[in-house]
Amino acid sequence: MTNPQDRVVIFDTTLRDGEQSPGATMTHDEKLEIAQMLDEMGVDIIEAGFPIASEGDFEAVRDIAEVTKHSVICGLARANFKDIDRCWEAVRHSERPRIHTFIGTSPLHRAIPNLTMDEMADKIHETVTHARNLCDNVQWSPMDATRTEHDYLCRVVEIAIKAGATTINIPDTVGYTAPRESADLIAMLLERVPGADEIIFATHCHNDLGMATANALAAVDAGARQVECTINGLGERAGNTALEEVVMALKVRNDIMPYTTGIDTTKIMNISRRVADVSGFQVQFNKAVVGKNAFAHESGIHQDGMLKNPQNFEIMRPEDVGLSATNLVMGKHSGRAALRAKLHDLGYDLGDNQLKDVFVRFKELADRKKEVYDDDLIALMRDAGSEVDDTLKVQFLRVICGTQAPQSADLVMSVEGVDHMVSASGDGPVDATFNAVKEIFPHNAHLKLYQVHAVTRGTDAQATVTVRLEEDGRIVTGQSADTDTVVASAKAYVAALNRLIVRRQKTGTDKKEIDYRDVVQ
Ligand code: KIV
Ligand code: ZN
């Protein structure tokens, strides 16, 4: 039986379930970078992608399998031989490969491929056996398990175990369950399914009712020993259980949940910021553990209490999640060495040439802003990273705005190195600027999201702008920061268009077109 002192295995699916959220698509290099960070922070299993979904997904999983050193590398496959073979092709390059295959078992999901209970049971037997013949580490998931009849769930879990599955994942695919029910389901399976004590039960919770982390922890208490999660809770709809929440909950409340993980929690803040950068999904200010306000205290009573003893108002220390205890504010007198040290603290290690470029940008910013905070530097790094090899570049922008409409924008933008100049008008300065961009680079992409955040306080704060575009089912996101909101908007729009150009050039099926419910053999 399960030992309550057991270690909980952390399975991160940021690069698969997280990347599935519309607009969160990451480039190949970004996926590799995040995978290496996950590997270094001690994640036990990385679900690196869905290899059959596209050539790009396949290559990312294969390359992640090659470069990572410690983690088990897992790929997702539907319940058919073609998916499973393709998955194996990609993960077999890891020293520790895993195949994860799944099928929807609830009445609603069984109706999609129109399989009877018996036909589906046979398919599970065949596909798990096939996966196990290729790889000795096989995970099987009954999708929508929390809405599957208990008798049928027990039956198919038993079949998967007998066919060789070493981990059985119990997904709450639609975020429907509640903590007590989540625990009861794991306890029921452990009690009723023959062979259940020979394998690991995993919990995979979506956050549609805001209970994903609570449901995952309840499942652990009942005997699940693998938690599936994503950085920042990234994922479809309301997202998944957040890695940082589970890991910190187990650390802080070890008295009532005596389980350990192998995660180096001091790496949490860096990876959270990096995932926010590359996915374009900003972390909400009041997000547990990694939100900007998670360690901020504004009210007088709280500040006073903090000064007397931080434990009065903090249940974890900022250093535990990798925030530097001392928050040095940089300014125009700061030198290159200080900038290098500060960026190192923030998780960016730059070579000399890169530092030279960033230092120039930093000085420009420091000339415009009295104090440059950590968040300003993070925004600066995000911008620096997004301008490499771009087809479109904003070279010059001047807008005329005010009470007298129409507002207008003069824009010089280069397309593959050649400058083009236009003047355009619009309903407000941002609209005028976007019209100007569209005049130079005509396209049919629809604007799905336009979001502005002030990075720090004060009227000289940088604004981070996020722009999400959709063209023929492809969704891309661009971000930029500047003390001028309209300039940040123009650059974010152009960053999204640059991503779209890259996506257009990619060959192969776009993964968003893959139907998760398709089980055709
Ligand atoms: O939420 C879910 O059911 C999934 C499966 C593919 C495991 O992500
Ligand atoms: Zn999921």
Short mmCIF file of C-alpha atoms and ligand atoms in Angstrom, two decimals:
data_model
loop_
_atom_site.label_atom_id
_atom_site.label_comp_id
_atom_site.label_asym_id
_atom_site.label_seq_id
_atom_site.Cartn_x
_atom_site.Cartn_y
_atom_site.Cartn_z
CA MET A 1 0.00 0.00 0.00
CA THR A 2 0.94 3.62 -0.43
CA ASN A 3 3.17 5.07 2.22
CA PRO A 4 2.00 8.51 3.41
CA GLN A 5 5.63 9.62 3.57
CA ASP A 6 6.04 8.90 -0.14
CA ARG A 7 7.48 11.39 -2.53
CA VAL A 8 5.00 12.98 -4.89
CA VAL A 9 6.15 12.82 -8.48
CA ILE A 10 5.76 16.09 -10.39
CA PHE A 11 4.61 15.72 -14.01
CA ASP A 12 4.76 19.01 -15.87
CA THR A 13 2.61 19.44 -18.96
CA THR A 14 3.25 23.13 -19.72
CA LEU A 15 4.64 22.18 -23.12
CA ARG A 16 1.64 20.00 -24.02
CA ASP A 17 -1.57 20.83 -22.14
CA GLY A 18 -0.34 24.36 -21.38
CA GLU A 19 0.74 25.09 -24.92
CA GLN A 20 -2.68 23.90 -26.11
CA SER A 21 -4.35 27.07 -24.79
CA PRO A 22 -5.20 29.26 -27.77
CA GLY A 23 -2.46 31.80 -28.36
CA ALA A 24 0.12 30.16 -26.09
CA THR A 25 2.02 28.55 -28.95
CA MET A 26 5.77 28.56 -28.32
CA THR A 27 8.60 28.38 -30.83
CA HIS A 28 10.89 25.37 -31.02
CA ASP A 29 13.72 27.18 -29.23
CA GLU A 30 11.39 28.48 -26.53
CA LYS A 31 10.13 24.95 -25.86
CA LEU A 32 13.69 23.67 -25.56
CA GLU A 33 14.59 26.47 -23.19
CA ILE A 34 11.56 25.84 -20.95
CA ALA A 35 12.22 22.07 -20.99
CA GLN A 36 15.79 22.65 -19.83
CA MET A 37 14.57 24.90 -17.02
CA LEU A 38 12.05 22.25 -15.94
CA ASP A 39 14.77 19.60 -16.06
CA GLU A 40 17.08 21.74 -13.93
CA MET A 41 14.40 22.57 -11.36
CA GLY A 42 13.84 18.86 -10.67
CA VAL A 43 10.61 18.09 -12.52
CA ASP A 44 10.31 14.29 -12.59
CA ILE A 45 8.41 13.96 -15.85
CA ILE A 46 8.10 16.50 -18.67
CA GLU A 47 5.24 16.01 -21.09
CA ALA A 48 7.01 17.64 -24.01
CA GLY A 49 4.25 17.62 -26.63
CA PHE A 50 1.92 15.67 -28.85
CA PRO A 51 4.20 14.26 -31.56
CA ILE A 52 1.53 13.30 -34.13
CA ALA A 53 0.02 16.81 -33.99
CA SER A 54 2.54 18.45 -36.32
CA GLU A 55 6.08 18.13 -37.61
CA GLY A 56 7.01 20.99 -35.26
CA ASP A 57 5.62 19.18 -32.22
CA PHE A 58 7.42 15.99 -33.19
CA GLU A 59 10.75 17.79 -33.57
CA ALA A 60 10.32 19.62 -30.28
CA VAL A 61 9.64 16.39 -28.36
CA ARG A 62 12.55 14.61 -30.06
CA ASP A 63 14.99 17.47 -29.38
CA ILE A 64 13.82 17.86 -25.78
CA ALA A 65 14.35 14.12 -25.33
CA GLU A 66 17.91 14.58 -26.55
CA VAL A 67 18.94 17.63 -24.52
CA THR A 68 17.36 17.01 -21.12
CA LYS A 69 19.47 15.23 -18.51
CA HIS A 70 17.34 14.11 -15.59
CA SER A 71 13.62 14.16 -16.32
CA VAL A 72 11.56 11.39 -17.87
CA ILE A 73 10.40 12.68 -21.28
CA CYS A 74 6.84 11.88 -22.19
CA GLY A 75 4.78 12.40 -25.34
CA LEU A 76 1.01 12.20 -25.80
CA ALA A 77 -0.76 9.79 -28.16
CA ARG A 78 -4.42 9.03 -28.87
CA ALA A 79 -5.63 5.43 -28.74
CA ASN A 80 -4.32 4.31 -32.11
CA PHE A 81 -1.13 2.64 -33.30
CA LYS A 82 -0.12 5.49 -35.62
CA ASP A 83 -0.13 8.06 -32.79
CA ILE A 84 1.67 5.69 -30.43
CA ASP A 85 4.37 4.80 -33.00
CA ARG A 86 4.97 8.48 -33.77
CA CYS A 87 5.16 9.27 -30.06
CA TRP A 88 7.71 6.51 -29.53
CA GLU A 89 9.79 7.80 -32.48
CA ALA A 90 10.09 11.11 -30.67
CA VAL A 91 10.53 10.08 -27.01
CA ARG A 92 12.88 7.15 -27.61
CA HIS A 93 15.75 9.68 -27.87
CA SER A 94 15.48 10.24 -24.12
CA GLU A 95 17.35 8.10 -21.62
CA ARG A 96 14.04 7.86 -19.77
CA PRO A 97 11.17 7.79 -22.30
CA ARG A 98 7.46 7.49 -21.53
CA ILE A 99 4.44 7.04 -23.82
CA HIS A 100 1.19 8.58 -22.58
CA THR A 101 -1.89 7.29 -24.37
CA PHE A 102 -5.50 8.19 -23.63
CA ILE A 103 -9.13 7.78 -24.65
CA GLY A 104 -12.34 9.47 -23.45
CA THR A 105 -14.28 6.99 -21.28
CA SER A 106 -17.30 8.97 -20.02
CA PRO A 107 -20.68 8.41 -21.72
CA LEU A 108 -20.31 11.71 -23.60
CA HIS A 109 -16.83 10.87 -24.82
CA ARG A 110 -17.66 7.25 -25.69
CA ALA A 111 -20.40 8.55 -27.97
CA ILE A 112 -17.95 10.51 -30.14
CA PRO A 113 -16.16 7.54 -31.75
CA ASN A 114 -19.44 5.63 -31.32
CA LEU A 115 -17.85 2.69 -29.51
CA THR A 116 -19.73 0.36 -27.19
CA MET A 117 -18.27 -0.20 -23.72
CA ASP A 118 -16.89 -3.56 -24.86
CA GLU A 119 -15.38 -2.16 -28.07
CA MET A 120 -13.68 0.60 -26.14
CA ALA A 121 -12.37 -1.88 -23.57
CA ASP A 122 -10.81 -3.91 -26.43
CA LYS A 123 -9.25 -0.81 -27.91
CA ILE A 124 -7.70 0.10 -24.56
CA HIS A 125 -6.25 -3.39 -24.25
CA GLU A 126 -4.79 -3.32 -27.79
CA THR A 127 -3.32 0.17 -27.62
CA VAL A 128 -1.79 -0.06 -24.15
CA THR A 129 -0.29 -3.45 -25.07
CA HIS A 130 1.15 -1.91 -28.24
CA ALA A 131 2.64 1.02 -26.29
CA ARG A 132 4.10 -1.33 -23.70
CA ASN A 133 5.75 -3.44 -26.41
CA LEU A 134 7.63 -0.31 -27.49
CA CYS A 135 8.42 1.27 -24.12
CA ASP A 136 8.50 -0.04 -20.57
CA ASN A 137 7.19 3.21 -19.14
CA VAL A 138 3.56 3.68 -20.22
CA GLN A 139 0.97 6.06 -18.84
CA TRP A 140 -2.71 5.61 -19.63
CA SER A 141 -5.51 8.14 -19.10
CA PRO A 142 -9.29 7.65 -19.20
CA MET A 143 -10.15 11.17 -20.36
CA ASP A 144 -13.11 12.70 -18.50
CA ALA A 145 -12.59 10.11 -15.75
CA THR A 146 -14.48 12.20 -13.19
CA ARG A 147 -17.66 11.86 -15.30
CA THR A 148 -17.17 8.15 -16.08
CA GLU A 149 -19.37 5.51 -14.37
CA HIS A 150 -17.38 4.03 -11.48
CA ASP A 151 -17.91 0.41 -12.51
CA TYR A 152 -16.73 1.11 -16.03
CA LEU A 153 -13.79 3.19 -14.79
CA CYS A 154 -12.66 0.30 -12.55
CA ARG A 155 -13.02 -2.11 -15.46
CA VAL A 156 -10.93 -0.07 -17.93
CA VAL A 157 -8.27 0.87 -15.37
CA GLU A 158 -7.85 -2.85 -14.60
CA ILE A 159 -7.52 -3.62 -18.33
CA ALA A 160 -4.87 -0.90 -18.77
CA ILE A 161 -2.90 -2.18 -15.77
CA LYS A 162 -3.04 -5.76 -17.07
CA ALA A 163 -1.91 -4.54 -20.51
CA GLY A 164 1.19 -3.02 -18.91
CA ALA A 165 0.44 0.60 -17.96
CA THR A 166 2.79 1.69 -15.18
CA THR A 167 0.99 4.96 -14.38
CA ILE A 168 -2.77 5.49 -14.47
CA ASN A 169 -3.76 9.12 -14.73
CA ILE A 170 -7.24 10.17 -13.60
CA PRO A 171 -8.10 13.39 -15.44
CA ASP A 172 -10.75 15.84 -14.39
CA THR A 173 -10.81 17.02 -17.98
CA VAL A 174 -13.57 19.58 -17.61
CA GLY A 175 -12.69 20.84 -14.12
CA TYR A 176 -15.93 19.48 -12.69
CA THR A 177 -14.91 17.63 -9.54
CA ALA A 178 -14.55 18.94 -5.98
CA PRO A 179 -11.89 18.03 -3.37
CA ARG A 180 -13.78 15.38 -1.42
CA GLU A 181 -15.00 13.70 -4.61
CA SER A 182 -11.50 13.83 -6.09
CA ALA A 183 -10.11 12.03 -3.02
CA ASP A 184 -12.95 9.49 -2.96
CA LEU A 185 -12.36 8.57 -6.60
CA ILE A 186 -8.69 7.72 -6.02
CA ALA A 187 -9.54 5.84 -2.81
CA MET A 188 -12.25 3.87 -4.66
CA LEU A 189 -9.84 2.88 -7.45
CA LEU A 190 -7.15 1.86 -4.98
CA GLU A 191 -9.63 -0.28 -3.11
CA ARG A 192 -11.50 -1.89 -5.99
CA VAL A 193 -9.06 -2.36 -8.87
CA PRO A 194 -6.89 -5.52 -8.73
CA GLY A 195 -3.23 -4.56 -9.22
CA ALA A 196 -3.85 -0.90 -8.25
CA ASP A 197 -1.14 -1.06 -5.58
CA GLU A 198 1.43 -2.05 -8.22
CA ILE A 199 1.16 1.16 -10.22
CA ILE A 200 1.19 4.92 -9.63
CA PHE A 201 -2.05 6.89 -9.73
CA ALA A 202 -1.80 10.38 -11.15
CA THR A 203 -4.19 13.31 -10.78
CA HIS A 204 -4.73 15.78 -13.64
CA CYS A 205 -7.09 18.61 -12.78
CA HIS A 206 -8.45 21.47 -14.83
CA ASN A 207 -9.43 24.69 -13.14
CA ASP A 208 -12.87 25.53 -14.54
CA LEU A 209 -14.31 26.02 -11.05
CA GLY A 210 -11.06 27.29 -9.51
CA MET A 211 -10.50 24.03 -7.59
CA ALA A 212 -7.70 22.40 -9.60
CA THR A 213 -4.97 22.66 -6.97
CA ALA A 214 -7.32 21.71 -4.10
CA ASN A 215 -8.56 18.71 -6.11
CA ALA A 216 -5.01 17.59 -6.89
CA LEU A 217 -3.95 17.84 -3.22
CA ALA A 218 -7.04 15.94 -2.10
CA ALA A 219 -6.16 13.18 -4.59
CA VAL A 220 -2.64 13.04 -3.14
CA ASP A 221 -4.07 12.65 0.34
CA ALA A 222 -6.09 9.70 -0.92
CA GLY A 223 -3.05 7.98 -2.44
CA ALA A 224 -2.27 9.55 -5.83
CA ARG A 225 1.50 9.91 -6.13
CA GLN A 226 1.84 11.84 -9.38
CA VAL A 227 0.50 15.39 -9.79
CA GLU A 228 0.09 16.74 -13.29
CA CYS A 229 0.49 20.48 -13.52
CA THR A 230 1.73 23.43 -15.52
CA ILE A 231 3.78 26.51 -14.75
CA ASN A 232 1.47 29.46 -13.90
CA GLY A 233 -1.46 27.02 -14.29
CA LEU A 234 -1.28 27.58 -18.04
CA GLY A 235 -3.77 25.48 -19.98
CA GLU A 236 -6.99 25.27 -21.90
CA ARG A 237 -9.93 27.39 -20.69
CA ALA A 238 -9.26 28.19 -17.01
CA GLY A 239 -6.01 26.22 -17.07
CA ASN A 240 -4.53 23.38 -15.01
CA THR A 241 -3.26 22.80 -11.51
CA ALA A 242 -0.33 25.20 -11.09
CA LEU A 243 3.02 23.55 -10.35
CA GLU A 244 4.10 26.36 -8.04
CA GLU A 245 0.91 26.10 -5.97
CA VAL A 246 1.15 22.34 -5.44
CA VAL A 247 4.85 22.35 -4.66
CA MET A 248 4.66 25.30 -2.25
CA ALA A 249 1.52 23.90 -0.57
CA LEU A 250 3.33 20.62 0.08
CA LYS A 251 6.34 22.52 1.40
CA VAL A 252 4.50 25.01 3.60
CA ARG A 253 1.81 22.60 4.90
CA ASN A 254 4.08 19.61 5.39
CA ASP A 255 2.53 19.21 8.85
CA ILE A 256 -0.83 18.16 7.41
CA MET A 257 0.39 16.86 4.01
CA PRO A 258 3.62 15.00 4.79
CA TYR A 259 4.77 14.44 1.20
CA THR A 260 7.93 15.64 -0.48
CA THR A 261 8.81 16.62 -4.05
CA GLY A 262 12.17 16.87 -5.77
CA ILE A 263 11.56 20.45 -6.93
CA ASP A 264 14.10 23.20 -6.27
CA THR A 265 11.55 25.87 -5.31
CA THR A 266 14.07 28.70 -5.69
CA LYS A 267 13.77 28.30 -9.45
CA ILE A 268 10.01 28.89 -9.45
CA MET A 269 9.95 32.63 -10.05
CA ASN A 270 12.36 32.53 -12.99
CA ILE A 271 10.51 29.83 -14.85
CA SER A 272 7.17 31.49 -14.11
CA ARG A 273 8.41 34.72 -15.68
CA ARG A 274 9.91 32.95 -18.65
CA VAL A 275 6.74 30.97 -19.35
CA ALA A 276 4.72 34.21 -19.11
CA ASP A 277 7.14 35.81 -21.61
CA VAL A 278 7.11 33.08 -24.20
CA SER A 279 3.44 32.15 -23.93
CA GLY A 280 2.22 35.75 -23.90
CA PHE A 281 -0.03 34.88 -20.93
CA GLN A 282 0.67 37.42 -18.21
CA VAL A 283 0.48 36.24 -14.62
CA GLN A 284 -2.41 37.91 -12.82
CA PHE A 285 -1.20 40.26 -10.06
CA ASN A 286 -2.95 38.37 -7.25
CA LYS A 287 -1.95 34.88 -8.46
CA ALA A 288 -0.84 32.58 -5.62
CA VAL A 289 2.95 32.22 -5.19
CA VAL A 290 4.09 33.92 -8.44
CA GLY A 291 1.78 36.95 -8.77
CA LYS A 292 3.34 40.37 -8.51
CA ASN A 293 1.41 41.03 -5.29
CA ALA A 294 2.12 37.65 -3.68
CA PHE A 295 4.81 39.23 -1.49
CA ALA A 296 3.69 42.87 -1.60
CA HIS A 297 2.27 44.64 1.43
CA GLU A 298 0.54 47.96 1.13
CA SER A 299 -1.59 48.56 4.21
CA GLY A 300 0.05 50.25 7.17
CA ILE A 301 -0.91 47.48 9.61
CA HIS A 302 0.56 44.83 7.33
CA GLN A 303 3.75 46.80 6.68
CA ASP A 304 4.21 47.36 10.39
CA GLY A 305 3.60 43.67 11.10
CA MET A 306 6.04 42.66 8.38
CA LEU A 307 8.78 44.85 9.82
CA LYS A 308 8.32 43.30 13.25
CA ASN A 309 8.27 39.75 11.93
CA PRO A 310 7.70 38.71 8.27
CA GLN A 311 5.90 35.59 9.50
CA ASN A 312 3.07 37.82 10.70
CA PHE A 313 1.82 38.17 7.14
CA GLU A 314 3.83 35.74 5.01
CA ILE A 315 3.59 31.96 5.06
CA MET A 316 6.62 31.55 2.80
CA ARG A 317 9.73 33.61 2.29
CA PRO A 318 10.30 35.41 -1.04
CA GLU A 319 13.70 33.68 -1.23
CA ASP A 320 11.96 30.27 -1.13
CA VAL A 321 10.55 30.91 -4.60
CA GLY A 322 13.66 32.65 -5.93
CA LEU A 323 12.85 36.29 -5.35
CA SER A 324 15.93 38.20 -4.25
CA ALA A 325 15.43 39.39 -0.69
CA THR A 326 17.05 42.72 -1.42
CA ASN A 327 15.44 44.57 -4.24
CA LEU A 328 18.10 46.87 -5.71
CA VAL A 329 16.62 49.63 -7.80
CA MET A 330 18.71 50.41 -10.87
CA GLY A 331 19.06 53.89 -12.36
CA LYS A 332 20.95 55.89 -14.94
CA HIS A 333 24.13 55.80 -12.85
CA SER A 334 24.22 52.01 -12.65
CA GLY A 335 27.02 50.40 -14.62
CA ARG A 336 27.32 47.33 -16.79
CA ALA A 337 28.53 45.08 -13.94
CA ALA A 338 25.53 46.00 -11.79
CA LEU A 339 23.21 45.32 -14.72
CA ARG A 340 24.82 41.95 -15.35
CA ALA A 341 24.49 40.99 -11.66
CA LYS A 342 20.90 42.18 -11.53
CA LEU A 343 19.95 40.28 -14.67
CA HIS A 344 21.64 37.18 -13.29
CA ASP A 345 19.45 37.50 -10.16
CA LEU A 346 16.43 37.70 -12.42
CA GLY A 347 17.45 34.55 -14.24
CA TYR A 348 19.05 36.02 -17.37
CA ASP A 349 22.68 35.11 -18.00
CA LEU A 350 23.95 37.15 -20.92
CA GLY A 351 27.05 36.87 -23.05
CA ASP A 352 29.18 40.04 -23.54
CA ASN A 353 27.61 41.04 -26.87
CA GLN A 354 24.07 40.54 -25.65
CA LEU A 355 24.86 42.51 -22.49
CA LYS A 356 26.21 45.36 -24.64
CA ASP A 357 22.88 45.60 -26.54
CA VAL A 358 20.76 45.34 -23.43
CA PHE A 359 22.92 47.93 -21.65
CA VAL A 360 22.21 50.46 -24.42
CA ARG A 361 18.47 49.85 -24.08
CA PHE A 362 18.73 50.00 -20.30
CA LYS A 363 20.46 53.42 -20.48
CA GLU A 364 17.79 54.71 -22.85
CA LEU A 365 15.12 53.58 -20.44
CA ALA A 366 16.94 54.94 -17.38
CA ASP A 367 17.14 58.34 -19.12
CA ARG A 368 13.37 58.35 -19.45
CA LYS A 369 12.54 56.80 -16.06
CA LYS A 370 13.95 57.84 -12.69
CA GLU A 371 14.12 54.31 -11.32
CA VAL A 372 14.29 51.07 -13.24
CA TYR A 373 12.64 48.23 -11.30
CA ASP A 374 13.00 44.46 -11.72
CA ASP A 375 9.80 44.34 -13.75
CA ASP A 376 11.13 47.03 -16.11
CA LEU A 377 14.23 44.92 -16.73
CA ILE A 378 12.15 41.81 -17.33
CA ALA A 379 10.04 43.75 -19.86
CA LEU A 380 13.26 45.01 -21.49
CA MET A 381 14.61 41.47 -21.80
CA ARG A 382 11.32 40.29 -23.27
CA ASP A 383 11.56 42.98 -25.94
CA ALA A 384 15.22 42.30 -26.67
CA GLY A 385 14.48 38.61 -27.20
CA SER A 386 11.56 39.19 -29.52
CA GLU A 387 13.40 41.29 -32.08
CA VAL A 388 15.85 38.74 -33.39
CA ASP A 389 15.49 38.03 -37.13
CA ASP A 390 12.14 39.77 -37.43
CA THR A 391 10.66 40.39 -40.88
CA LEU A 392 8.83 43.52 -39.75
CA LYS A 393 10.38 46.25 -37.57
CA VAL A 394 8.99 49.53 -36.29
CA GLN A 395 11.60 52.19 -37.12
CA PHE A 396 9.77 55.44 -36.40
CA LEU A 397 6.36 56.36 -35.05
CA ARG A 398 4.75 59.72 -34.37
CA VAL A 399 1.09 60.06 -33.42
CA ILE A 400 -1.15 63.05 -33.15
CA CYS A 401 -3.89 62.57 -30.59
CA GLY A 402 -6.19 64.64 -28.44
CA THR A 403 -9.75 65.84 -28.31
CA GLN A 404 -9.88 66.65 -32.03
CA ALA A 405 -10.60 63.54 -34.15
CA PRO A 406 -9.39 61.87 -36.26
CA GLN A 407 -6.15 60.88 -34.58
CA SER A 408 -3.29 60.09 -36.96
CA ALA A 409 -0.03 58.15 -37.06
CA ASP A 410 3.09 58.57 -39.18
CA LEU A 411 4.90 55.26 -39.30
CA VAL A 412 8.14 54.02 -40.81
CA MET A 413 8.27 50.23 -40.74
CA SER A 414 10.83 48.00 -42.43
CA VAL A 415 9.75 44.86 -44.23
CA GLU A 416 12.71 42.50 -44.72
CA GLY A 417 15.09 45.41 -44.23
CA VAL A 418 13.36 47.87 -46.60
CA ASP A 419 11.78 50.95 -45.01
CA HIS A 420 8.21 51.97 -45.90
CA MET A 421 6.48 55.11 -44.71
CA VAL A 422 2.74 55.80 -44.38
CA SER A 423 0.37 58.16 -42.61
CA ALA A 424 -2.96 56.77 -41.42
CA SER A 425 -5.84 57.95 -39.28
CA GLY A 426 -8.13 56.07 -36.91
CA ASP A 427 -10.40 56.17 -33.92
CA GLY A 428 -7.73 56.98 -31.36
CA PRO A 429 -3.92 56.79 -31.58
CA VAL A 430 -3.70 53.00 -31.28
CA ASP A 431 -6.28 52.44 -34.00
CA ALA A 432 -4.45 54.93 -36.25
CA THR A 433 -1.15 53.13 -35.61
CA PHE A 434 -2.61 49.69 -36.32
CA ASN A 435 -4.14 51.04 -39.55
CA ALA A 436 -0.72 52.31 -40.57
CA VAL A 437 0.87 48.90 -39.89
CA LYS A 438 -1.86 47.25 -41.93
CA GLU A 439 -1.30 49.62 -44.82
CA ILE A 440 2.37 48.65 -45.02
CA PHE A 441 1.75 44.98 -44.34
CA PRO A 442 -1.78 44.03 -45.50
CA HIS A 443 -3.16 40.86 -43.90
CA ASN A 444 -6.43 39.19 -42.91
CA ALA A 445 -5.63 38.44 -39.28
CA HIS A 446 -8.34 39.37 -36.76
CA LEU A 447 -7.51 41.10 -33.51
CA LYS A 448 -8.60 38.73 -30.69
CA LEU A 449 -7.05 40.53 -27.73
CA TYR A 450 -5.52 43.91 -26.96
CA GLN A 451 -4.36 44.27 -23.37
CA VAL A 452 -2.33 46.95 -21.57
CA HIS A 453 -0.62 46.56 -18.18
CA ALA A 454 1.46 49.12 -16.34
CA VAL A 455 4.70 47.32 -15.41
CA THR A 456 5.42 49.51 -12.39
CA ARG A 457 3.83 52.48 -10.68
CA GLY A 458 3.89 56.15 -11.65
CA THR A 459 3.03 58.04 -14.80
CA ASP A 460 6.46 57.20 -16.24
CA ALA A 461 5.77 53.46 -15.88
CA GLN A 462 6.42 51.20 -18.81
CA ALA A 463 3.31 49.72 -20.38
CA THR A 464 3.34 46.09 -21.42
CA VAL A 465 0.99 45.53 -24.32
CA THR A 466 -0.24 42.11 -25.44
CA VAL A 467 -1.78 41.63 -28.87
CA ARG A 468 -3.35 38.36 -29.96
CA LEU A 469 -4.23 37.74 -33.63
CA GLU A 470 -6.03 34.97 -35.44
CA GLU A 471 -5.66 34.03 -39.10
CA ASP A 472 -7.17 30.85 -40.59
CA GLY A 473 -7.24 29.13 -37.20
CA ARG A 474 -3.66 30.10 -36.34
CA ILE A 475 -3.44 32.11 -33.14
CA VAL A 476 -0.35 34.14 -32.31
CA THR A 477 0.54 36.52 -29.52
CA GLY A 478 2.96 39.45 -29.45
CA GLN A 479 4.14 41.50 -26.50
CA SER A 480 6.14 44.65 -26.03
CA ALA A 481 6.91 47.21 -23.35
CA ASP A 482 7.69 50.92 -23.55
CA THR A 483 7.09 54.03 -21.49
CA ASP A 484 4.97 55.14 -24.48
CA THR A 485 1.83 53.00 -24.62
CA VAL A 486 1.29 53.61 -28.35
CA VAL A 487 4.86 52.60 -29.20
CA ALA A 488 4.44 49.44 -27.08
CA SER A 489 1.16 48.75 -28.91
CA ALA A 490 2.78 49.12 -32.33
CA LYS A 491 5.65 46.84 -31.38
CA ALA A 492 3.36 44.23 -29.83
CA TYR A 493 1.19 44.21 -32.96
CA VAL A 494 4.27 43.84 -35.16
CA ALA A 495 5.68 41.10 -32.88
CA ALA A 496 2.43 39.14 -33.33
CA LEU A 497 2.62 39.62 -37.11
CA ASN A 498 6.23 38.38 -37.10
CA ARG A 499 5.08 35.22 -35.33
CA LEU A 500 2.31 34.84 -37.85
CA ILE A 501 4.81 35.05 -40.70
CA VAL A 502 6.85 32.27 -39.08
CA ARG A 503 3.70 30.16 -38.58
CA ARG A 504 2.69 30.67 -42.22
CA GLN A 505 6.09 29.41 -43.32
CA LYS A 506 5.82 26.26 -41.23
CA THR A 507 4.75 23.19 -43.12
CA GLY A 508 2.66 20.27 -41.82
CA THR A 509 -0.66 20.06 -40.07
CA ASP A 510 -1.33 22.69 -37.52
CA LYS A 511 -1.80 20.96 -34.19
CA LYS A 512 -4.94 22.93 -33.30
CA GLU A 513 -6.67 21.03 -36.10
CA ILE A 514 -6.00 17.68 -34.47
CA ASP A 515 -9.12 16.29 -32.89
CA TYR A 516 -8.46 14.91 -29.43
CA ARG A 517 -11.55 12.79 -29.66
CA ASP A 518 -10.46 11.02 -32.84
CA VAL A 519 -9.61 7.42 -32.08
CA VAL A 520 -9.61 6.01 -35.60
CA GLN A 521 -7.13 3.14 -35.82
O1 KIV B 1 -7.46 16.93 -19.52
C1 KIV B 1 -7.27 15.82 -20.03
O2 KIV B 1 -8.09 14.89 -19.96
C2 KIV B 1 -6.03 15.62 -20.78
C3 KIV B 1 -5.76 14.23 -21.25
C4 KIV B 1 -5.16 14.22 -22.60
C5 KIV B 1 -4.94 13.52 -20.24
O3 KIV B 1 -5.24 16.53 -20.90
ZN ZN B 2 -5.74 18.24 -19.56
#
